[in-house]
Amino acid sequence: MMDVKRTIDASTATLKLLNSLFSGEMNIADIRFEIGDLSKTMVKNLFRDSFPRFNQNLRDKLTNVFIRYCYNDKKISSNEFWKFTSYKDFWIEIKNFHNNIYVRRMNLSEVIQFFEKSLLTNTRKLKLDFVEKKVIEKIDKNPNILNKDLANELGISEKRISNIIGSLKSRGIYLGGFADYSQLNAYEFFGFTEIENSTNDLKFLDKLALFPDFKLYHGLSCQEIEHPYVYQVINKKVFCNTKVLNRGLSFQDWTTVSTPKTPEKNSAHESNVDEFYVPTSSKNHVLQLMKNCERDFRRPNIKKIAEENDVSIRTLFRIKSKLKDMGLIQPQIFIENEELMALVIISSRELHEFYNKVPSVKSYEVQNMETDKKWFTFMFIFASDFTFIYSKLKNNSEIFQIVGKKSMNLVSQSNQKIYTK
């Protein structure tokens, strides 16, 4: 009975060590030291069983590499994977490859090619440490998680969590919000003309400098803008893929993998506007609140909005809660990192194939006064992917690099104090 218990305990300890290796919590050198006293046969079987999706040949080769490395077993001949063992991310990438990329129709040469691109020539990954990656993944999975709960789950202090979130935000990785302005009779638009000089009731305006020499305007107005070079947003979607970001997955890494089903989320939707009627007198501070939530969902600048619009802070918190309950604002990880390349692609079709395969996508379906429909797709990609993506889209799309952005807050102040029931 005691032997059975010892075997179970050893098996549990081995699985814990393997999971620590695959997640990056421990490196292979530490694992080698910890695993030395455990049964080689048990370790070998548990390692191999960690990769049930791999075909037998691939599982055997990787298992042999692991056993040769950890037990210095020179009876096991080296194989094609041995050259990768000096890379600290190799064992993490094995699990990532197994869980997210591998399909059985891939042959061995394709698998080797993946690791060569991911490890030997990888210049894509951002300089994110293990804890930063975990914070990003957990907030993406549960945007409403509190810093206290996040700290408990990761076993670190709440202050450190706060510092990490602040550091990530300064690098363009932050919890913002998806906002549906259409239900407030506000018009989100893109324009190719000097829109800030128009007489329309503009509320916010971003001026984007594009390369080659070109300007694009993205704004919010309380009036429809009838101009052939102004396109109103009729549908939009946001996709931020934290696994792609954290693991440095190239768009080309997915070319041999079947396209996963695109999740339908964050689409502008139709709802009963009467459920949330906003009088003209209070529209300014509601729109300003939504715009602030886009930039920082947890801490929109409530105090400033209240002061500028003579509205109570309590009222603004109530409005935010109601907007969230109705789905008009939704917490969402945003990635606008300067280490990534920012593109805007203007096309006649929706670029579904990018939604799951690049770090960040904002996709807008737009229409102008002449009912000409287009898709404006904003993407943050690894620079090494640009040549490949450009070759795929250049014949059917206009592709520009975003080289500058200037945001203008044009909301006029209201002297009327508004309270909600």
PDB file of N, CA and C in Angstrom, residues 52-114:
ATOM      1  N   PRO A  52      -0.784  14.243 -26.322  1.00  0.00           N
ATOM      2  CA  PRO A  52      -1.629  13.224 -26.963  1.00  0.00           C
ATOM      3  C   PRO A  52      -1.972  13.523 -28.419  1.00  0.00           C
ATOM      4  N   ARG A  53      -1.926  14.782 -28.833  1.00  0.00           N
ATOM      5  CA  ARG A  53      -2.303  15.132 -30.203  1.00  0.00           C
ATOM      6  C   ARG A  53      -1.205  14.811 -31.216  1.00  0.00           C
ATOM      7  N   PHE A  54       0.040  14.750 -30.763  1.00  0.00           N
ATOM      8  CA  PHE A  54       1.140  14.451 -31.672  1.00  0.00           C
ATOM      9  C   PHE A  54       1.040  13.006 -32.181  1.00  0.00           C
ATOM     10  N   ASN A  55       1.515  12.784 -33.400  1.00  0.00           N
ATOM     11  CA  ASN A  55       1.581  11.399 -33.864  1.00  0.00           C
ATOM     12  C   ASN A  55       2.699  10.669 -33.109  1.00  0.00           C
ATOM     13  N   GLN A  56       2.716   9.355 -33.209  1.00  0.00           N
ATOM     14  CA  GLN A  56       3.644   8.554 -32.403  1.00  0.00           C
ATOM     15  C   GLN A  56       5.105   8.896 -32.683  1.00  0.00           C
ATOM     16  N   ASN A  57       5.444   9.091 -33.940  1.00  0.00           N
ATOM     17  CA  ASN A  57       6.821   9.402 -34.304  1.00  0.00           C
ATOM     18  C   ASN A  57       7.294  10.700 -33.658  1.00  0.00           C
ATOM     19  N   LEU A  58       6.452  11.727 -33.718  1.00  0.00           N
ATOM     20  CA  LEU A  58       6.811  13.017 -33.144  1.00  0.00           C
ATOM     21  C   LEU A  58       6.910  12.935 -31.626  1.00  0.00           C
ATOM     22  N   ARG A  59       5.965  12.235 -31.013  1.00  0.00           N
ATOM     23  CA  ARG A  59       6.020  12.069 -29.552  1.00  0.00           C
ATOM     24  C   ARG A  59       7.284  11.342 -29.119  1.00  0.00           C
ATOM     25  N   ASP A  60       7.634  10.281 -29.843  1.00  0.00           N
ATOM     26  CA  ASP A  60       8.824   9.490 -29.487  1.00  0.00           C
ATOM     27  C   ASP A  60      10.101  10.325 -29.627  1.00  0.00           C
ATOM     28  N   LYS A  61      10.204  11.094 -30.691  1.00  0.00           N
ATOM     29  CA  LYS A  61      11.401  11.898 -30.912  1.00  0.00           C
ATOM     30  C   LYS A  61      11.569  12.942 -29.805  1.00  0.00           C
ATOM     31  N   LEU A  62      10.487  13.639 -29.479  1.00  0.00           N
ATOM     32  CA  LEU A  62      10.571  14.677 -28.447  1.00  0.00           C
ATOM     33  C   LEU A  62      10.821  14.054 -27.071  1.00  0.00           C
ATOM     34  N   THR A  63      10.202  12.914 -26.817  1.00  0.00           N
ATOM     35  CA  THR A  63      10.425  12.232 -25.528  1.00  0.00           C
ATOM     36  C   THR A  63      11.877  11.803 -25.398  1.00  0.00           C
ATOM     37  N   ASN A  64      12.452  11.300 -26.471  1.00  0.00           N
ATOM     38  CA  ASN A  64      13.860  10.889 -26.448  1.00  0.00           C
ATOM     39  C   ASN A  64      14.786  12.070 -26.195  1.00  0.00           C
ATOM     40  N   VAL A  65      14.470  13.222 -26.778  1.00  0.00           N
ATOM     41  CA  VAL A  65      15.269  14.420 -26.536  1.00  0.00           C
ATOM     42  C   VAL A  65      15.208  14.798 -25.058  1.00  0.00           C
ATOM     43  N   PHE A  66      14.019  14.745 -24.485  1.00  0.00           N
ATOM     44  CA  PHE A  66      13.841  15.098 -23.079  1.00  0.00           C
ATOM     45  C   PHE A  66      14.615  14.149 -22.161  1.00  0.00           C
ATOM     46  N   ILE A  67      14.473  12.848 -22.397  1.00  0.00           N
ATOM     47  CA  ILE A  67      15.145  11.866 -21.545  1.00  0.00           C
ATOM     48  C   ILE A  67      16.662  11.948 -21.709  1.00  0.00           C
ATOM     49  N   ARG A  68      17.132  12.115 -22.921  1.00  0.00           N
ATOM     50  CA  ARG A  68      18.575  12.240 -23.153  1.00  0.00           C
ATOM     51  C   ARG A  68      19.127  13.451 -22.408  1.00  0.00           C
ATOM     52  N   TYR A  69      18.364  14.546 -22.443  1.00  0.00           N
ATOM     53  CA  TYR A  69      18.831  15.777 -21.799  1.00  0.00           C
ATOM     54  C   TYR A  69      18.799  15.638 -20.273  1.00  0.00           C
ATOM     55  N   CYS A  70      17.654  15.179 -19.738  1.00  0.00           N
ATOM     56  CA  CYS A  70      17.479  15.179 -18.285  1.00  0.00           C
ATOM     57  C   CYS A  70      18.250  14.062 -17.581  1.00  0.00           C
ATOM     58  N   TYR A  71      18.460  12.931 -18.258  1.00  0.00           N
ATOM     59  CA  TYR A  71      19.148  11.809 -17.624  1.00  0.00           C
ATOM     60  C   TYR A  71      20.522  11.546 -18.237  1.00  0.00           C
ATOM     61  N   ASN A  72      20.943  12.415 -19.158  1.00  0.00           N
ATOM     62  CA  ASN A  72      22.238  12.262 -19.817  1.00  0.00           C
ATOM     63  C   ASN A  72      22.401  10.851 -20.385  1.00  0.00           C
ATOM     64  N   ASP A  73      21.312  10.354 -20.958  1.00  0.00           N
ATOM     65  CA  ASP A  73      21.298   8.992 -21.479  1.00  0.00           C
ATOM     66  C   ASP A  73      21.844   8.972 -22.910  1.00  0.00           C
ATOM     67  N   LYS A  74      23.103   8.628 -23.043  1.00  0.00           N
ATOM     68  CA  LYS A  74      23.745   8.661 -24.355  1.00  0.00           C
ATOM     69  C   LYS A  74      23.426   7.435 -25.203  1.00  0.00           C
ATOM     70  N   LYS A  75      22.665   6.476 -24.596  1.00  0.00           N
ATOM     71  CA  LYS A  75      22.199   5.348 -25.398  1.00  0.00           C
ATOM     72  C   LYS A  75      21.137   5.794 -26.405  1.00  0.00           C
ATOM     73  N   ILE A  76      20.506   6.912 -26.064  1.00  0.00           N
ATOM     74  CA  ILE A  76      19.484   7.458 -26.961  1.00  0.00           C
ATOM     75  C   ILE A  76      20.173   8.348 -27.985  1.00  0.00           C
ATOM     76  N   SER A  77      20.028   8.021 -29.232  1.00  0.00           N
ATOM     77  CA  SER A  77      20.688   8.818 -30.280  1.00  0.00           C
ATOM     78  C   SER A  77      19.996  10.169 -30.427  1.00  0.00           C
ATOM     79  N   SER A  78      20.768  11.176 -30.747  1.00  0.00           N
ATOM     80  CA  SER A  78      20.199  12.513 -30.960  1.00  0.00           C
ATOM     81  C   SER A  78      19.406  12.515 -32.263  1.00  0.00           C
ATOM     82  N   ASN A  79      18.427  13.416 -32.347  1.00  0.00           N
ATOM     83  CA  ASN A  79      17.612  13.506 -33.556  1.00  0.00           C
ATOM     84  C   ASN A  79      17.478  14.966 -33.991  1.00  0.00           C
ATOM     85  N   GLU A  80      16.547  15.239 -34.880  1.00  0.00           N
ATOM     86  CA  GLU A  80      16.426  16.576 -35.482  1.00  0.00           C
ATOM     87  C   GLU A  80      16.140  17.682 -34.467  1.00  0.00           C
ATOM     88  N   PHE A  81      15.604  17.331 -33.285  1.00  0.00           N
ATOM     89  CA  PHE A  81      15.208  18.346 -32.312  1.00  0.00           C
ATOM     90  C   PHE A  81      16.321  18.702 -31.331  1.00  0.00           C
ATOM     91  N   TRP A  82      17.394  17.927 -31.337  1.00  0.00           N
ATOM     92  CA  TRP A  82      18.440  18.145 -30.334  1.00  0.00           C
ATOM     93  C   TRP A  82      19.049  19.541 -30.440  1.00  0.00           C
ATOM     94  N   LYS A  83      19.134  20.071 -31.656  1.00  0.00           N
ATOM     95  CA  LYS A  83      19.762  21.379 -31.859  1.00  0.00           C
ATOM     96  C   LYS A  83      18.989  22.516 -31.197  1.00  0.00           C
ATOM     97  N   PHE A  84      17.730  22.266 -30.809  1.00  0.00           N
ATOM     98  CA  PHE A  84      16.918  23.335 -30.230  1.00  0.00           C
ATOM     99  C   PHE A  84      17.000  23.407 -28.704  1.00  0.00           C
ATOM    100  N   THR A  85      17.627  22.420 -28.071  1.00  0.00           N
ATOM    101  CA  THR A  85      17.557  22.327 -26.611  1.00  0.00           C
ATOM    102  C   THR A  85      18.266  23.466 -25.885  1.00  0.00           C
ATOM    103  N   SER A  86      19.171  24.162 -26.572  1.00  0.00           N
ATOM    104  CA  SER A  86      19.884  25.267 -25.919  1.00  0.00           C
ATOM    105  C   SER A  86      19.037  26.543 -25.848  1.00  0.00           C
ATOM    106  N   TYR A  87      17.881  26.539 -26.494  1.00  0.00           N
ATOM    107  CA  TYR A  87      17.009  27.719 -26.466  1.00  0.00           C
ATOM    108  C   TYR A  87      16.045  27.605 -25.293  1.00  0.00           C
ATOM    109  N   LYS A  88      16.052  28.627 -24.450  1.00  0.00           N
ATOM    110  CA  LYS A  88      15.294  28.548 -23.193  1.00  0.00           C
ATOM    111  C   LYS A  88      13.793  28.409 -23.408  1.00  0.00           C
ATOM    112  N   ASP A  89      13.280  28.870 -24.565  1.00  0.00           N
ATOM    113  CA  ASP A  89      11.845  28.793 -24.818  1.00  0.00           C
ATOM    114  C   ASP A  89      11.429  27.512 -25.525  1.00  0.00           C
ATOM    115  N   PHE A  90      12.364  26.627 -25.804  1.00  0.00           N
ATOM    116  CA  PHE A  90      12.039  25.449 -26.610  1.00  0.00           C
ATOM    117  C   PHE A  90      10.924  24.609 -25.985  1.00  0.00           C
ATOM    118  N   TRP A  91      11.025  24.339 -24.692  1.00  0.00           N
ATOM    119  CA  TRP A  91      10.060  23.459 -24.040  1.00  0.00           C
ATOM    120  C   TRP A  91       8.694  24.135 -23.932  1.00  0.00           C
ATOM    121  N   ILE A  92       8.699  25.437 -23.765  1.00  0.00           N
ATOM    122  CA  ILE A  92       7.428  26.184 -23.754  1.00  0.00           C
ATOM    123  C   ILE A  92       6.791  26.135 -25.138  1.00  0.00           C
ATOM    124  N   GLU A  93       7.633  26.305 -26.168  1.00  0.00           N
ATOM    125  CA  GLU A  93       7.124  26.307 -27.542  1.00  0.00           C
ATOM    126  C   GLU A  93       6.583  24.937 -27.962  1.00  0.00           C
ATOM    127  N   ILE A  94       7.165  23.871 -27.417  1.00  0.00           N
ATOM    128  CA  ILE A  94       6.637  22.535 -27.724  1.00  0.00           C
ATOM    129  C   ILE A  94       5.164  22.455 -27.306  1.00  0.00           C
ATOM    130  N   LYS A  95       4.890  22.873 -26.072  1.00  0.00           N
ATOM    131  CA  LYS A  95       3.511  22.790 -25.569  1.00  0.00           C
ATOM    132  C   LYS A  95       2.596  23.742 -26.333  1.00  0.00           C
ATOM    133  N   ASN A  96       3.083  24.932 -26.614  1.00  0.00           N
ATOM    134  CA  ASN A  96       2.310  25.902 -27.383  1.00  0.00           C
ATOM    135  C   ASN A  96       1.989  25.341 -28.771  1.00  0.00           C
ATOM    136  N   PHE A  97       2.984  24.753 -29.400  1.00  0.00           N
ATOM    137  CA  PHE A  97       2.816  24.166 -30.726  1.00  0.00           C
ATOM    138  C   PHE A  97       1.788  23.035 -30.688  1.00  0.00           C
ATOM    139  N   HIS A  98       1.874  22.198 -29.666  1.00  0.00           N
ATOM    140  CA  HIS A  98       0.939  21.087 -29.502  1.00  0.00           C
ATOM    141  C   HIS A  98      -0.492  21.586 -29.311  1.00  0.00           C
ATOM    142  N   ASN A  99      -0.664  22.592 -28.457  1.00  0.00           N
ATOM    143  CA  ASN A  99      -2.012  23.051 -28.092  1.00  0.00           C
ATOM    144  C   ASN A  99      -2.680  23.906 -29.162  1.00  0.00           C
ATOM    145  N   ASN A 100      -1.891  24.686 -29.911  1.00  0.00           N
ATOM    146  CA  ASN A 100      -2.485  25.729 -30.743  1.00  0.00           C
ATOM    147  C   ASN A 100      -2.240  25.621 -32.245  1.00  0.00           C
ATOM    148  N   ILE A 101      -1.236  24.850 -32.652  1.00  0.00           N
ATOM    149  CA  ILE A 101      -0.832  24.913 -34.058  1.00  0.00           C
ATOM    150  C   ILE A 101      -0.845  23.565 -34.758  1.00  0.00           C
ATOM    151  N   TYR A 102      -0.369  22.531 -34.089  1.00  0.00           N
ATOM    152  CA  TYR A 102      -0.163  21.237 -34.742  1.00  0.00           C
ATOM    153  C   TYR A 102      -1.461  20.620 -35.264  1.00  0.00           C
ATOM    154  N   VAL A 103      -1.389  20.090 -36.484  1.00  0.00           N
ATOM    155  CA  VAL A 103      -2.449  19.235 -37.030  1.00  0.00           C
ATOM    156  C   VAL A 103      -1.771  17.993 -37.605  1.00  0.00           C
ATOM    157  N   ARG A 104      -2.468  16.889 -37.623  1.00  0.00           N
ATOM    158  CA  ARG A 104      -1.847  15.608 -37.949  1.00  0.00           C
ATOM    159  C   ARG A 104      -1.340  15.523 -39.384  1.00  0.00           C
ATOM    160  N   ARG A 105      -1.871  16.360 -40.258  1.00  0.00           N
ATOM    161  CA  ARG A 105      -1.392  16.284 -41.642  1.00  0.00           C
ATOM    162  C   ARG A 105      -0.012  16.917 -41.826  1.00  0.00           C
ATOM    163  N   MET A 106       0.506  17.589 -40.780  1.00  0.00           N
ATOM    164  CA  MET A 106       1.831  18.194 -40.875  1.00  0.00           C
ATOM    165  C   MET A 106       2.894  17.097 -40.851  1.00  0.00           C
ATOM    166  N   ASN A 107       3.849  17.193 -41.773  1.00  0.00           N
ATOM    167  CA  ASN A 107       4.936  16.216 -41.764  1.00  0.00           C
ATOM    168  C   ASN A 107       6.085  16.726 -40.896  1.00  0.00           C
ATOM    169  N   LEU A 108       7.072  15.883 -40.673  1.00  0.00           N
ATOM    170  CA  LEU A 108       8.159  16.214 -39.752  1.00  0.00           C
ATOM    171  C   LEU A 108       8.936  17.451 -40.208  1.00  0.00           C
ATOM    172  N   SER A 109       9.161  17.591 -41.495  1.00  0.00           N
ATOM    173  CA  SER A 109       9.921  18.737 -41.990  1.00  0.00           C
ATOM    174  C   SER A 109       9.195  20.048 -41.706  1.00  0.00           C
ATOM    175  N   GLU A 110       7.856  20.035 -41.764  1.00  0.00           N
ATOM    176  CA  GLU A 110       7.084  21.239 -41.441  1.00  0.00           C
ATOM    177  C   GLU A 110       7.187  21.577 -39.961  1.00  0.00           C
ATOM    178  N   VAL A 111       7.203  20.546 -39.124  1.00  0.00           N
ATOM    179  CA  VAL A 111       7.346  20.763 -37.678  1.00  0.00           C
ATOM    180  C   VAL A 111       8.720  21.356 -37.374  1.00  0.00           C
ATOM    181  N   ILE A 112       9.755  20.807 -37.971  1.00  0.00           N
ATOM    182  CA  ILE A 112      11.110  21.327 -37.773  1.00  0.00           C
ATOM    183  C   ILE A 112      11.193  22.777 -38.248  1.00  0.00           C
ATOM    184  N   GLN A 113      10.567  23.046 -39.381  1.00  0.00           N
ATOM    185  CA  GLN A 113      10.588  24.402 -39.934  1.00  0.00           C
ATOM    186  C   GLN A 113       9.939  25.392 -38.981  1.00  0.00           C
ATOM    187  N   PHE A 114       8.854  24.968 -38.319  1.00  0.00           N
ATOM    188  CA  PHE A 114       8.199  25.848 -37.351  1.00  0.00           C
ATOM    189  C   PHE A 114       9.169  26.239 -36.243  1.00  0.00           C
TER     190      PHE A 114
END
